[in-house]
Each structure stands twice: as structure tokens, then as C-alpha cells.
Short mmCIF file of C-alpha atoms in Angstrom, two decimals:
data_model
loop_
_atom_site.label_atom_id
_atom_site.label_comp_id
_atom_site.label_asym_id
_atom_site.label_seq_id
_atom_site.Cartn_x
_atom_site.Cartn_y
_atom_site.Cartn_z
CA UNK T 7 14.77 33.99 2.44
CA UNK T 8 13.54 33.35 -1.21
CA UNK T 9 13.77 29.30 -0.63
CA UNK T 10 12.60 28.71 2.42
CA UNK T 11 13.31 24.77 3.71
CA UNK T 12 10.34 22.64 5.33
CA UNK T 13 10.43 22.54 8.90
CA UNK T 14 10.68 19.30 10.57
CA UNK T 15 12.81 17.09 12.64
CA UNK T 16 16.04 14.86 11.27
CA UNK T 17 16.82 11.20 12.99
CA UNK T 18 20.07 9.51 12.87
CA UNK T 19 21.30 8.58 8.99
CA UNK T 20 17.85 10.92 7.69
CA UNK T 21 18.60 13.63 5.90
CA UNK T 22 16.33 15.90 3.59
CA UNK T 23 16.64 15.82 -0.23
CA UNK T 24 16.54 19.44 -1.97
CA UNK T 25 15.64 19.93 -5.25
CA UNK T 26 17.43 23.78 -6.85
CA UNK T 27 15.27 23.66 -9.60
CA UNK T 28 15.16 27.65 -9.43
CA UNK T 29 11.09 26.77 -10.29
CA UNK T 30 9.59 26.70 -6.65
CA UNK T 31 8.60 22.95 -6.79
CA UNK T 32 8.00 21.32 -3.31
CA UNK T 33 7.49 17.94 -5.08
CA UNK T 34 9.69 16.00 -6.83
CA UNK T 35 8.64 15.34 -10.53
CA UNK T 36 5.69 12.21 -10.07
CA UNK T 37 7.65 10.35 -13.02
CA UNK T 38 11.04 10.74 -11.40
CA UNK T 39 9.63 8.98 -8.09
CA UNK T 40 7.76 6.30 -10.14
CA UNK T 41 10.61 4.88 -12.18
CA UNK T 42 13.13 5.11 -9.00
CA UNK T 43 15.02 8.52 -9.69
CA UNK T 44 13.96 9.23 -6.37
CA UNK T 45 14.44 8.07 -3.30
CA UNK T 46 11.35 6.55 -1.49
CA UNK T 47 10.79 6.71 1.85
CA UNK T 48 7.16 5.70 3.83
CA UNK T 49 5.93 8.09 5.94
CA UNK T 50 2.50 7.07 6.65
CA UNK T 51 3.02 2.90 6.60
CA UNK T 52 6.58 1.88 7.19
CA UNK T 53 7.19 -1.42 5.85
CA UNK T 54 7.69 -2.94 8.68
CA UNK T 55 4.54 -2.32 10.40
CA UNK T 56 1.97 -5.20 11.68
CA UNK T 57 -0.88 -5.33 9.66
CA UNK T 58 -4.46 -7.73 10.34
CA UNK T 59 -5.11 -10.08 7.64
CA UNK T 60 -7.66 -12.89 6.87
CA UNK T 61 -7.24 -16.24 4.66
CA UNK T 62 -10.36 -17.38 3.70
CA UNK T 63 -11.21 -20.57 1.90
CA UNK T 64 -11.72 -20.39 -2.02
CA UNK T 65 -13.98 -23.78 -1.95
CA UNK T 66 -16.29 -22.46 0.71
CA UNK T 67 -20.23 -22.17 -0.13
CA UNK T 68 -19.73 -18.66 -0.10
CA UNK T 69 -16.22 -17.84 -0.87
CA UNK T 70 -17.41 -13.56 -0.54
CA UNK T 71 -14.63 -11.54 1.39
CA UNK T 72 -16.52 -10.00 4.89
CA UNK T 73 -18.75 -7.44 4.23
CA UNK T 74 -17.32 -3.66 5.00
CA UNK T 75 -14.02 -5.29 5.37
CA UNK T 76 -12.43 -2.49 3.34
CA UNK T 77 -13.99 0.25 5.60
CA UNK T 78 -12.60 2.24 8.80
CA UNK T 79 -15.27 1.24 11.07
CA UNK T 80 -14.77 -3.02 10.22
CA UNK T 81 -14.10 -5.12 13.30
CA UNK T 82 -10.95 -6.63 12.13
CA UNK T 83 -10.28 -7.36 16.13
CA UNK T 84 -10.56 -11.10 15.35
CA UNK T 85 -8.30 -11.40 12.38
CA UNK T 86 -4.83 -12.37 12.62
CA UNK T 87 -1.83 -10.58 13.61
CA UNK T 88 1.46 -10.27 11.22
CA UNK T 89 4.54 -8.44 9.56
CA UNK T 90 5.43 -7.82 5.84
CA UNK T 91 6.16 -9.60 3.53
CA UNK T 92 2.95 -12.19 3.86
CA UNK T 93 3.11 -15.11 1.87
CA UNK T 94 5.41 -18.56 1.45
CA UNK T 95 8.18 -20.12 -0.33
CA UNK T 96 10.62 -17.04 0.37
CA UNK T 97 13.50 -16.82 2.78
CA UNK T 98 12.68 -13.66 3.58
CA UNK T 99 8.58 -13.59 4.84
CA UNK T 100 7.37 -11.65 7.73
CA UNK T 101 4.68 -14.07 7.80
CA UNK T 102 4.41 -17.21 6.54
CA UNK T 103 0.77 -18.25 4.82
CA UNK T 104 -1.10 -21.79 4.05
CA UNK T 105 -0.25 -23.16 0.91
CA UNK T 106 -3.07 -23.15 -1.80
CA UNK T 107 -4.51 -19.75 -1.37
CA UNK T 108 -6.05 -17.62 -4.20
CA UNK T 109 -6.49 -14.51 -2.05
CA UNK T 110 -6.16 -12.75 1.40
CA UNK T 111 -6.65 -9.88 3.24
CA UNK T 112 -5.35 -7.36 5.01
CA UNK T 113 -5.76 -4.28 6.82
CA UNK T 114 -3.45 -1.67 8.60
CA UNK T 115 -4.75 1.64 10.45
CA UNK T 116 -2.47 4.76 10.68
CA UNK T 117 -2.83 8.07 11.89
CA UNK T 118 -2.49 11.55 9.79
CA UNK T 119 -2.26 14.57 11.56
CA UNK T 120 -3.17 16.89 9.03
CA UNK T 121 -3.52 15.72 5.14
CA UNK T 122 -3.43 19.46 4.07
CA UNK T 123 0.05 18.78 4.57
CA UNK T 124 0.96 16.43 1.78
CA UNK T 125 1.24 17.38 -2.07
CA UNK T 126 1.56 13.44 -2.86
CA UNK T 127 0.59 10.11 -2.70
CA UNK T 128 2.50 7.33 -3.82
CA UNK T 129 2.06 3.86 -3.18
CA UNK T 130 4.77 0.95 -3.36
CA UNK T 131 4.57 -2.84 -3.57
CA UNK T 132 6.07 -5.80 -3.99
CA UNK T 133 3.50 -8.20 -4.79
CA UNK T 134 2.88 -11.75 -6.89
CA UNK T 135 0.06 -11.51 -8.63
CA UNK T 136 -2.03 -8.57 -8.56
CA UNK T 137 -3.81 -6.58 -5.66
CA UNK T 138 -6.50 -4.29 -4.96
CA UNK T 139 -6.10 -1.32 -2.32
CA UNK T 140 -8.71 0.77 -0.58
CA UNK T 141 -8.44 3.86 1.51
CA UNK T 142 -10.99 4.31 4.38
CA UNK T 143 -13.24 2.48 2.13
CA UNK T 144 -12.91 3.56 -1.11
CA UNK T 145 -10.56 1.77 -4.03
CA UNK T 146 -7.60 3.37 -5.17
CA UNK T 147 -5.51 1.01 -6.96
CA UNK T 148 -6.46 -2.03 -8.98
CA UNK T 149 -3.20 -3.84 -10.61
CA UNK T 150 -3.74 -6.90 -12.59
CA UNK T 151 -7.06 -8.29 -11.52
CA UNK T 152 -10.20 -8.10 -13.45
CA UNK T 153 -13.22 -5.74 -13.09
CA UNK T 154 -15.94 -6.03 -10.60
CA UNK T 155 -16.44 -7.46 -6.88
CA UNK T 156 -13.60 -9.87 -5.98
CA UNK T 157 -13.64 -12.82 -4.10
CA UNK T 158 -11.26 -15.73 -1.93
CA UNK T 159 -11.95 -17.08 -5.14
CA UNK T 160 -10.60 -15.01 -7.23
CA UNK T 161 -7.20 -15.08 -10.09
CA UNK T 162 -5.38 -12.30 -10.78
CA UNK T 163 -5.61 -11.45 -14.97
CA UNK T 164 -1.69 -13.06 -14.97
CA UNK T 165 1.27 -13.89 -13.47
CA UNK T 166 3.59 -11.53 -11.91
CA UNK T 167 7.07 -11.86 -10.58
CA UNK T 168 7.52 -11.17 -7.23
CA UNK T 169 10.64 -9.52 -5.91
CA UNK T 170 10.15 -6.26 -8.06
CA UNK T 171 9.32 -3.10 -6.54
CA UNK T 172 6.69 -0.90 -8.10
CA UNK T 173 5.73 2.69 -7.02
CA UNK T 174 1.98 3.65 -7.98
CA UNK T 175 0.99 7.30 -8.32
CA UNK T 176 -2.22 7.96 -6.18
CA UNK T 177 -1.99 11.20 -5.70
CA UNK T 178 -5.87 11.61 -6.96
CA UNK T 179 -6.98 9.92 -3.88
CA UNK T 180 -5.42 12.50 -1.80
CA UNK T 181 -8.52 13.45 -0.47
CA UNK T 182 -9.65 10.37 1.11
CA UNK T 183 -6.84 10.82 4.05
CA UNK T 184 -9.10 12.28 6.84
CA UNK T 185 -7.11 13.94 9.91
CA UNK T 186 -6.19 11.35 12.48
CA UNK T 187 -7.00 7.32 12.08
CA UNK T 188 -6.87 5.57 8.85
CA UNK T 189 -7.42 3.00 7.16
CA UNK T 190 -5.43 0.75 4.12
CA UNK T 191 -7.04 -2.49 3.12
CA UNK T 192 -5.47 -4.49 0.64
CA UNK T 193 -7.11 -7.19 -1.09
CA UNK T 194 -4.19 -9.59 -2.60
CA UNK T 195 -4.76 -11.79 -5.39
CA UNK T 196 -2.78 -14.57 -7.11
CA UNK T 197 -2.96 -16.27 -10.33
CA UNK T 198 -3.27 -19.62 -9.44
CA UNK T 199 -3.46 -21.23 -5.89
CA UNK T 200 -0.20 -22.36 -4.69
CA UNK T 201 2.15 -20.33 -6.15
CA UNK T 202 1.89 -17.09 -3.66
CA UNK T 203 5.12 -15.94 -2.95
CA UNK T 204 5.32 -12.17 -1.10
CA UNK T 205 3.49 -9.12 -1.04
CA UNK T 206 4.95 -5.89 0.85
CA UNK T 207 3.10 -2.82 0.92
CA UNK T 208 5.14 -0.09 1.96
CA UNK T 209 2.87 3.14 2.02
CA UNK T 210 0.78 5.50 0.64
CA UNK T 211 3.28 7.99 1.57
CA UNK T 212 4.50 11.22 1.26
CA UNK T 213 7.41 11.67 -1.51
#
């Protein structure tokens, strides 16, 4: 009983990758899951999920996002209802978006039994331009959009291809999981408006 496998339950076509190292690992290496070594598969947002988002309008007054709207407790009863990928101009959208936007929101709440549990935290995305992501509040990712307080307002720092999937290491932010509901806010961003294509946001999850 020197390697002793995880206990848990096996659906239909799962199955439960093992790694003989011989050096007591219970993660796989972080770079091996980043570049696609590994097989990925969300276990705290599935990508198919509904998630609440909000289009706002970039030539408003006040073009601000809501205030809190990263945070657990935000109302986000009145927002809109929809499935990955969000966006338009692809065949294969969840949820198709006005043309002409520079940025939306959205917001998905999960549940976590017990975060002592996990020894990672990856995120993946597929996403045209750039995006910002907060956990219960607090910002763990910021890919290709500039410093400071975004807006509906806002461009992304470039363009970026859509279709590619990217895996982001967060395991620092491990701590902001909190035993039962949770919250992911993402805060999408495009270069220029009409030209948003697809964003799918697949996790954080456990390797």
C-alpha cells in the first residue's frame, strides 16, 4: 500500500490518469498541463454551464461596469441568461451577442465542497481579445488588457485569435475558493468593437 490511489467515483468513458513517477507527486507537472501534455478536464465550471452576463453600452454617459459586479454577494438576478461560447460571427456560439461591443460581462456561481482538497488551479479559455477574471471578488487573471479599472469602454492591448485554447496557471489564488458557493466573474474585452468572435471559459479546475 505504498501508492495509494484517490478515492472517488468513475462515470461512463472517465477514467483516472496515473502518473508512476516513483516521486510521490499527486499533481501533474504545472508546465505539462499548460502546454497540453495533459489532459484537461473542468471540475469546478464545465464548459457547458449557463453563466449571467451583461452588455453594456460603450457610448453611454457613464460607460463604468456595475459596481461590486465582480463580488459573491452582486445581484446579477436581472442580467441575462446564456451558454458558452458568447459572442457572434461563429457557427458554433452558445449565445449569440449585438454587434459593436467593446466589452461584456459575465458571471457563473459554483459550489466547492472542500478547497483543502485541491493542489491546483488552472484556468482555460478560448477568448478574442483579452479578459479579466475574478474569484469571489478578487482578480486573478489579467490577459492582454491594460492596467487599472476597466470599462464597457474599454480595448484590449491587441488582437487575439480566437479559436485557440489557452490554459492559465492560478494556482496562487487557491485560497480564494471558500467551502460551498462561488463565484467567477469574467470581464471580456475586445480590441475593437465589432470584431468579437467567442469566448469559452472552461474552469478554474482541478488538474
Amino acid at each position: 500500500r505504498k501508492w495509494v490511489l484517490p478515492q472517488l467515483d468513475l462515470g461512463p468513458g472517465e477514467y483516472l490518469l496515473v502518473w508512476c513517477s516513483g516521486k510521490d507527486i499527486r499533481a501533474a507537472p504545472p508546465e505539462a498541463v499548460v502546454d497540453g501534455r495533459v489532459e484537461f478536464v473542468p471540475t469546478l465550471v464545465a464548459p457547458d454551464v449557463p453563466w449571467r452576463y451583461l452588455v453594456g453600452d460603450a457610448g453611454a454617459a457613464d460607460p463604468s461596469f456595475p459596481l461590486g459586479w465582480e463580488t459573491g454577494d452582486f445581484d446579477d438576478s436581472g442580467w441575462e441568461v446564456g451558454l458558452p461560447g458568447f459572442g457572434f460571427g461563429e457557427d458554433d456560439l452558445g449565445t449569440v451577442l449585438p454587434e459593436g461591443l467593446n466589452a461584456f460581462l459575465l458571471r457563473h456561481r459554483f459550489d466547492v465542497s472542500d478547497p483543502s482538497d485541491l493542489d491546483e488551479l488552472y484556468l482555460q479559455a478560448v477568448y478574442d481579445d483579452g479578459f479579466l477574471a475574478f474569484l469571489n471578488g478578487e482578480e486573478v487573471l489579467r490577459v492582454n488588457v491594460t492596467d487599472g479599472e476597466q470599462d464597457f469602454a474599454s480595448q484590449a492591448l491587441s488582437s487575439h485569435p480566437d479559436g485557440v485554447v489557452e490554459r492559465f496557471r492560478v494556482t496562487d489564488k487557491l485560497h480564494l475558493l471558500q467551502p460551498g458557493e462561488n463565484v467567477l466573474a469574467i470581464a471580456v474585452i475586445n480590441r475593437t468593437p465589432g470584431r468579437l468572435s467567442l469566448i469559452h471559459i472552461s474552469e478554474p479546475t482541478r488538474r
